[in-house]
PDB file of C-alpha atoms in Angstrom:
ATOM      1  CA  MET A   1     124.889 -15.592 -43.657  1.00  0.00           C
ATOM      2  CA  SER A   2     127.446 -18.181 -42.691  1.00  0.00           C
ATOM      3  CA  ALA A   3     128.269 -18.651 -39.017  1.00  0.00           C
ATOM      4  CA  PHE A   4     131.664 -17.684 -37.658  1.00  0.00           C
ATOM      5  CA  PRO A   5     134.025 -20.549 -38.659  1.00  0.00           C
ATOM      6  CA  ILE A   6     134.983 -21.518 -35.098  1.00  0.00           C
ATOM      7  CA  GLN A   7     135.615 -25.128 -36.110  1.00  0.00           C
ATOM      8  CA  PHE A   8     138.916 -24.103 -37.760  1.00  0.00           C
ATOM      9  CA  PHE A   9     140.283 -22.375 -34.639  1.00  0.00           C
ATOM     10  CA  LYS A  10     141.899 -24.944 -32.365  1.00  0.00           C
ATOM     11  CA  GLN A  11     144.220 -22.733 -30.312  1.00  0.00           C
ATOM     12  CA  VAL A  12     142.350 -20.406 -27.937  1.00  0.00           C
ATOM     13  CA  GLU A  13     143.562 -18.006 -25.256  1.00  0.00           C
ATOM     14  CA  VAL A  14     141.030 -16.203 -23.075  1.00  0.00           C
ATOM     15  CA  THR A  15     141.985 -13.127 -21.056  1.00  0.00           C
ATOM     16  CA  LEU A  16     139.790 -11.132 -18.699  1.00  0.00           C
ATOM     17  CA  ILE A  17     140.665  -7.478 -19.358  1.00  0.00           C
ATOM     18  CA  LEU A  18     140.427  -5.495 -16.133  1.00  0.00           C
ATOM     19  CA  ASP A  19     142.599  -2.447 -16.904  1.00  0.00           C
ATOM     20  CA  ILE A  20     139.938  -0.683 -18.888  1.00  0.00           C
ATOM     21  CA  ILE A  21     140.857   2.040 -21.353  1.00  0.00           C
ATOM     22  CA  LYS A  22     138.919   5.272 -21.412  1.00  0.00           C
ATOM     23  CA  PRO A  23     135.389   4.858 -22.803  1.00  0.00           C
ATOM     24  CA  GLU A  24     136.074   7.338 -25.625  1.00  0.00           C
ATOM     25  CA  GLU A  25     139.074   5.315 -26.822  1.00  0.00           C
ATOM     26  CA  ARG A  26     137.138   2.080 -26.625  1.00  0.00           C
ATOM     27  CA  LEU A  27     134.258   3.646 -28.517  1.00  0.00           C
ATOM     28  CA  TYR A  28     136.695   4.888 -31.168  1.00  0.00           C
ATOM     29  CA  GLU A  29     138.527   1.586 -31.599  1.00  0.00           C
ATOM     30  CA  ASN A  30     135.586  -0.759 -31.285  1.00  0.00           C
ATOM     31  CA  LYS A  31     131.853  -0.708 -31.524  1.00  0.00           C
ATOM     32  CA  SER A  32     131.231  -0.370 -27.831  1.00  0.00           C
ATOM     33  CA  LEU A  33     128.907   1.707 -25.736  1.00  0.00           C
ATOM     34  CA  GLY A  34     131.952   3.026 -23.896  1.00  0.00           C
ATOM     35  CA  SER A  35     131.470   0.785 -20.887  1.00  0.00           C
ATOM     36  CA  GLU A  36     134.360   0.572 -18.445  1.00  0.00           C
ATOM     37  CA  ASP A  37     133.288  -2.896 -17.330  1.00  0.00           C
ATOM     38  CA  PRO A  38     135.768  -5.795 -17.558  1.00  0.00           C
ATOM     39  CA  TYR A  39     135.450  -7.907 -20.706  1.00  0.00           C
ATOM     40  CA  TYR A  40     136.939 -11.051 -22.240  1.00  0.00           C
ATOM     41  CA  LEU A  41     139.452 -11.009 -25.064  1.00  0.00           C
ATOM     42  CA  PHE A  42     139.700 -14.172 -27.165  1.00  0.00           C
ATOM     43  CA  ALA A  43     142.912 -14.827 -29.133  1.00  0.00           C
ATOM     44  CA  LEU A  44     142.248 -17.494 -31.760  1.00  0.00           C
ATOM     45  CA  THR A  45     144.710 -19.303 -34.034  1.00  0.00           C
ATOM     46  CA  SER A  46     143.530 -21.661 -36.740  1.00  0.00           C
ATOM     47  CA  THR A  47     144.990 -24.960 -37.768  1.00  0.00           C
ATOM     48  CA  PRO A  48     146.794 -24.797 -41.145  1.00  0.00           C
ATOM     49  CA  VAL A  49     143.996 -24.921 -43.727  1.00  0.00           C
ATOM     50  CA  SER A  50     143.898 -25.782 -47.414  1.00  0.00           C
ATOM     51  CA  HIS A  51     143.569 -23.244 -50.218  1.00  0.00           C
ATOM     52  CA  ASP A  52     139.826 -23.873 -50.621  1.00  0.00           C
ATOM     53  CA  ASP A  53     139.047 -23.510 -46.911  1.00  0.00           C
ATOM     54  CA  ALA A  54     141.348 -20.458 -46.649  1.00  0.00           C
ATOM     55  CA  MET A  55     139.468 -18.695 -49.436  1.00  0.00           C
ATOM     56  CA  GLU A  56     136.143 -19.200 -47.677  1.00  0.00           C
ATOM     57  CA  ILE A  57     137.448 -18.295 -44.197  1.00  0.00           C
ATOM     58  CA  SER A  58     139.173 -15.187 -45.552  1.00  0.00           C
ATOM     59  CA  GLY A  59     135.922 -13.963 -47.074  1.00  0.00           C
ATOM     60  CA  ILE A  60     133.996 -14.550 -43.847  1.00  0.00           C
ATOM     61  CA  LEU A  61     136.652 -12.767 -41.759  1.00  0.00           C
ATOM     62  CA  ASP A  62     136.680  -9.823 -44.184  1.00  0.00           C
ATOM     63  CA  TRP A  63     132.961  -9.471 -43.534  1.00  0.00           C
ATOM     64  CA  TYR A  64     133.546  -9.401 -39.751  1.00  0.00           C
ATOM     65  CA  ASN A  65     136.819  -7.457 -39.846  1.00  0.00           C
ATOM     66  CA  ASP A  66     135.520  -3.899 -39.617  1.00  0.00           C
ATOM     67  CA  SER A  67     135.059  -4.033 -35.801  1.00  0.00           C
ATOM     68  CA  ILE A  68     131.551  -2.735 -36.342  1.00  0.00           C
ATOM     69  CA  ARG A  69     129.649  -5.995 -36.510  1.00  0.00           C
ATOM     70  CA  ASN A  70     128.801  -7.703 -33.257  1.00  0.00           C
ATOM     71  CA  PHE A  71     128.169 -11.431 -33.502  1.00  0.00           C
ATOM     72  CA  LEU A  72     127.736 -14.419 -31.225  1.00  0.00           C
ATOM     73  CA  LEU A  73     130.768 -16.619 -30.625  1.00  0.00           C
ATOM     74  CA  PRO A  74     130.033 -20.122 -29.325  1.00  0.00           C
ATOM     75  CA  ASN A  75     132.174 -20.794 -26.266  1.00  0.00           C
ATOM     76  CA  PRO A  76     135.566 -21.604 -27.855  1.00  0.00           C
ATOM     77  CA  LEU A  77     136.879 -23.469 -24.785  1.00  0.00           C
ATOM     78  CA  LYS A  78     135.927 -27.079 -24.160  1.00  0.00           C
ATOM     79  CA  SER A  79     133.957 -27.241 -20.914  1.00  0.00           C
ATOM     80  CA  VAL A  80     134.711 -29.861 -18.300  1.00  0.00           C
ATOM     81  CA  ARG A  81     131.071 -30.233 -17.240  1.00  0.00           C
ATOM     82  CA  LYS A  82     128.031 -30.531 -19.512  1.00  0.00           C
ATOM     83  CA  LEU A  83     125.024 -29.167 -17.610  1.00  0.00           C
ATOM     84  CA  SER A  84     121.570 -27.899 -18.507  1.00  0.00           C
ATOM     85  CA  GLY A  85     118.442 -26.896 -16.624  1.00  0.00           C
ATOM     86  CA  LEU A  86     120.281 -24.645 -14.154  1.00  0.00           C
ATOM     87  CA  TYR A  87     118.478 -21.664 -12.625  1.00  0.00           C
ATOM     88  CA  LEU A  88     119.028 -19.059  -9.902  1.00  0.00           C
ATOM     89  CA  THR A  89     117.418 -19.811  -6.553  1.00  0.00           C
ATOM     90  CA  THR A  90     117.906 -16.215  -5.325  1.00  0.00           C
ATOM     91  CA  GLY A  91     118.522 -13.049  -7.272  1.00  0.00           C
ATOM     92  CA  GLY A  92     122.038 -11.913  -8.151  1.00  0.00           C
ATOM     93  CA  PHE A  93     122.917  -8.255  -7.719  1.00  0.00           C
ATOM     94  CA  VAL A  94     125.391  -5.918  -9.408  1.00  0.00           C
ATOM     95  CA  GLY A  95     128.761  -6.223  -7.674  1.00  0.00           C
ATOM     96  CA  SER A  96     128.129  -9.708  -6.261  1.00  0.00           C
ATOM     97  CA  GLN A  97     130.494 -12.511  -7.272  1.00  0.00           C
ATOM     98  CA  GLU A  98     128.192 -15.371  -6.334  1.00  0.00           C
ATOM     99  CA  LEU A  99     125.315 -17.148  -8.038  1.00  0.00           C
ATOM    100  CA  LYS A 100     123.127 -19.528  -6.053  1.00  0.00           C
ATOM    101  CA  VAL A 101     121.957 -22.151  -8.537  1.00  0.00           C
ATOM    102  CA  ALA A 102     119.758 -25.252  -8.576  1.00  0.00           C
ATOM    103  CA  GLY A 103     119.227 -27.992 -11.137  1.00  0.00           C
ATOM    104  CA  LEU A 104     122.589 -29.715 -10.595  1.00  0.00           C
ATOM    105  CA  PRO A 105     123.029 -33.459 -10.074  1.00  0.00           C
ATOM    106  CA  PRO A 106     122.486 -34.033  -6.326  1.00  0.00           C
ATOM    107  CA  SER A 107     125.438 -34.606  -3.986  1.00  0.00           C
ATOM    108  CA  ARG A 108     128.057 -34.414  -6.704  1.00  0.00           C
ATOM    109  CA  GLU A 109     131.658 -33.507  -6.013  1.00  0.00           C
ATOM    110  CA  LYS A 110     132.758 -30.631  -8.247  1.00  0.00           C
ATOM    111  CA  ALA A 111     129.284 -30.370  -9.777  1.00  0.00           C
ATOM    112  CA  VAL A 112     130.424 -27.072 -11.332  1.00  0.00           C
ATOM    113  CA  TRP A 113     134.011 -26.895 -12.519  1.00  0.00           C
ATOM    114  CA  GLY A 114     136.370 -23.982 -11.926  1.00  0.00           C
ATOM    115  CA  GLY A 115     137.286 -22.367 -15.242  1.00  0.00           C
ATOM    116  CA  ASP A 116     134.031 -23.278 -17.011  1.00  0.00           C
ATOM    117  CA  PHE A 117     131.747 -20.429 -18.129  1.00  0.00           C
ATOM    118  CA  VAL A 118     128.154 -19.588 -17.191  1.00  0.00           C
ATOM    119  CA  GLN A 119     125.750 -17.050 -18.636  1.00  0.00           C
ATOM    120  CA  PRO A 120     122.404 -15.728 -17.408  1.00  0.00           C
ATOM    121  CA  ASP A 121     119.730 -16.329 -20.032  1.00  0.00           C
ATOM    122  CA  ILE A 122     118.726 -12.642 -19.917  1.00  0.00           C
ATOM    123  CA  ASN A 123     121.931 -11.093 -21.357  1.00  0.00           C
ATOM    124  CA  THR A 124     125.008 -11.820 -23.444  1.00  0.00           C
ATOM    125  CA  LYS A 125     127.667 -11.361 -20.758  1.00  0.00           C
ATOM    126  CA  GLY A 126     129.667 -14.509 -19.999  1.00  0.00           C
ATOM    127  CA  TYR A 127     131.159 -15.169 -16.566  1.00  0.00           C
ATOM    128  CA  ARG A 128     133.906 -17.598 -15.617  1.00  0.00           C
ATOM    129  CA  ILE A 129     133.633 -19.849 -12.569  1.00  0.00           C
ATOM    130  CA  ALA A 130     136.482 -19.179 -10.142  1.00  0.00           C
ATOM    131  CA  PHE A 131     136.350 -22.376  -8.064  1.00  0.00           C
ATOM    132  CA  SER A 132     134.854 -25.832  -8.459  1.00  0.00           C
ATOM    133  CA  ALA A 133     131.869 -26.366  -6.141  1.00  0.00           C
ATOM    134  CA  ASN A 134     130.035 -29.411  -4.812  1.00  0.00           C
ATOM    135  CA  SER A 135     126.253 -29.699  -5.000  1.00  0.00           C
ATOM    136  CA  ASP A 136     124.127 -30.527  -1.983  1.00  0.00           C
ATOM    137  CA  ALA A 137     121.523 -33.307  -1.699  1.00  0.00           C
ATOM    138  CA  THR A 138     118.935 -31.091  -3.443  1.00  0.00           C
ATOM    139  CA  GLY A 139     121.184 -30.249  -6.431  1.00  0.00           C
ATOM    140  CA  ARG A 140     122.040 -26.725  -5.285  1.00  0.00           C
ATOM    141  CA  ALA A 141     125.397 -24.977  -5.123  1.00  0.00           C
ATOM    142  CA  THR A 142     126.922 -21.531  -4.821  1.00  0.00           C
ATOM    143  CA  ILE A 143     129.037 -20.560  -7.835  1.00  0.00           C
ATOM    144  CA  THR A 144     131.839 -18.033  -7.254  1.00  0.00           C
ATOM    145  CA  LEU A 145     132.630 -15.915 -10.320  1.00  0.00           C
ATOM    146  CA  THR A 146     135.988 -14.432 -11.328  1.00  0.00           C
ATOM    147  CA  GLN A 147     134.408 -10.989 -11.681  1.00  0.00           C
ATOM    148  CA  PRO A 148     131.423  -9.153 -10.191  1.00  0.00           C
ATOM    149  CA  LEU A 149     128.017  -9.268 -11.858  1.00  0.00           C
ATOM    150  CA  LEU A 150     127.446  -6.342 -14.205  1.00  0.00           C
ATOM    151  CA  HIS A 151     123.633  -6.635 -14.151  1.00  0.00           C
ATOM    152  CA  ASN A 152     120.963  -7.586 -11.643  1.00  0.00           C
ATOM    153  CA  ILE A 153     119.628 -11.084 -12.308  1.00  0.00           C
ATOM    154  CA  PRO A 154     116.241 -12.104 -10.895  1.00  0.00           C
ATOM    155  CA  ALA A 155     115.601 -15.388  -9.091  1.00  0.00           C
ATOM    156  CA  GLY A 156     114.417 -18.112 -11.452  1.00  0.00           C
ATOM    157  CA  THR A 157     116.613 -16.941 -14.345  1.00  0.00           C
ATOM    158  CA  GLN A 158     117.894 -19.829 -16.437  1.00  0.00           C
ATOM    159  CA  ILE A 159     121.694 -20.160 -16.456  1.00  0.00           C
ATOM    160  CA  ARG A 160     123.492 -21.456 -19.552  1.00  0.00           C
ATOM    161  CA  TYR A 161     126.569 -23.533 -18.783  1.00  0.00           C
ATOM    162  CA  GLY A 162     129.772 -24.354 -20.664  1.00  0.00           C
ATOM    163  CA  ASP A 163     129.174 -25.248 -24.289  1.00  0.00           C
ATOM    164  CA  ASP A 164     125.777 -23.471 -24.243  1.00  0.00           C
ATOM    165  CA  VAL A 165     127.396 -20.065 -23.529  1.00  0.00           C
ATOM    166  CA  ASN A 166     127.577 -17.655 -26.479  1.00  0.00           C
ATOM    167  CA  PHE A 167     129.694 -14.521 -26.158  1.00  0.00           C
ATOM    168  CA  GLN A 168     128.728 -11.338 -27.995  1.00  0.00           C
ATOM    169  CA  VAL A 169     131.969 -10.176 -29.643  1.00  0.00           C
ATOM    170  CA  CYS A 170     133.469  -8.106 -32.429  1.00  0.00           C
ATOM    171  CA  VAL A 171     136.816  -8.455 -34.215  1.00  0.00           C
ATOM    172  CA  LYS A 172     139.387  -6.364 -32.355  1.00  0.00           C
ATOM    173  CA  ASN A 173     142.478  -7.308 -34.320  1.00  0.00           C
ATOM    174  CA  ARG A 174     143.378  -9.505 -37.252  1.00  0.00           C
ATOM    175  CA  ASN A 175     147.138 -10.015 -37.139  1.00  0.00           C
ATOM    176  CA  GLY A 176     147.274 -12.698 -39.775  1.00  0.00           C
ATOM    177  CA  GLY A 177     145.146 -14.617 -42.155  1.00  0.00           C
ATOM    178  CA  GLU A 178     145.439 -12.384 -45.151  1.00  0.00           C
ATOM    179  CA  PHE A 179     145.088 -14.873 -47.930  1.00  0.00           C
ATOM    180  CA  GLY A 180     148.467 -16.209 -48.971  1.00  0.00           C
ATOM    181  CA  VAL A 181     150.621 -19.294 -48.948  1.00  0.00           C
ATOM    182  CA  LYS A 182     152.095 -20.219 -45.566  1.00  0.00           C
ATOM    183  CA  ASP A 183     153.104 -23.432 -43.817  1.00  0.00           C
ATOM    184  CA  ALA A 184     153.818 -25.601 -46.878  1.00  0.00           C
ATOM    185  CA  GLY A 185     150.940 -24.353 -48.995  1.00  0.00           C
ATOM    186  CA  LYS A 186     148.507 -23.856 -46.128  1.00  0.00           C
ATOM    187  CA  THR A 187     147.167 -20.708 -44.475  1.00  0.00           C
ATOM    188  CA  ILE A 188     146.974 -19.895 -40.762  1.00  0.00           C
ATOM    189  CA  PHE A 189     144.587 -17.286 -39.354  1.00  0.00           C
ATOM    190  CA  ASP A 190     145.227 -15.296 -36.144  1.00  0.00           C
ATOM    191  CA  LEU A 191     142.695 -12.888 -34.697  1.00  0.00           C
ATOM    192  CA  GLU A 192     141.459 -11.313 -31.474  1.00  0.00           C
ATOM    193  CA  LEU A 193     137.786 -11.069 -30.614  1.00  0.00           C
ATOM    194  CA  MET A 194     136.569  -8.606 -27.981  1.00  0.00           C
ATOM    195  CA  GLU A 195     133.516  -9.263 -25.840  1.00  0.00           C
ATOM    196  CA  GLN A 196     130.908  -6.545 -26.350  1.00  0.00           C
ATOM    197  CA  LEU A 197     128.812  -5.580 -23.329  1.00  0.00           C
TER     198      LEU A 197
END
């Protein structure tokens, strides 16, 4: 199976959906367990692509388009920081909006960057960092999230950062991208992907 063709999608809008619809409606419209938890919606627009690329992309999107298949979407936003080796120093609990992490470069201003994403290595939920934070002399910092944790996370859990985050999503809407000639013989694809929890 070919991976989702993220390399063709250069325009990205990310929205945290807080006004949750009823679980039954969400279950009907999307393959969801009916959770009322906040989720991310990704609106993607491709660059104009040639006939050959459009044929291939169209086939891939048709395969994903039934809103039944969940798949992993590599973080579509360019991260400001590139970090690895992060882990929780204390456990995170449902409802908390803070993660206490270690493994950062010591004494660095804005060691974690507001707007970048993090993800506990034990689930597929992505979280956005609300504010940039400095690290202390031991490479530790407290990360404030834009939304509360949806799961308990034990101390020692590895934390993926930025480009290493993969969101579990399904196709929510495909407004464009039916194969055809647009933009001087090129095709543009527009679609919305919904984070699945």
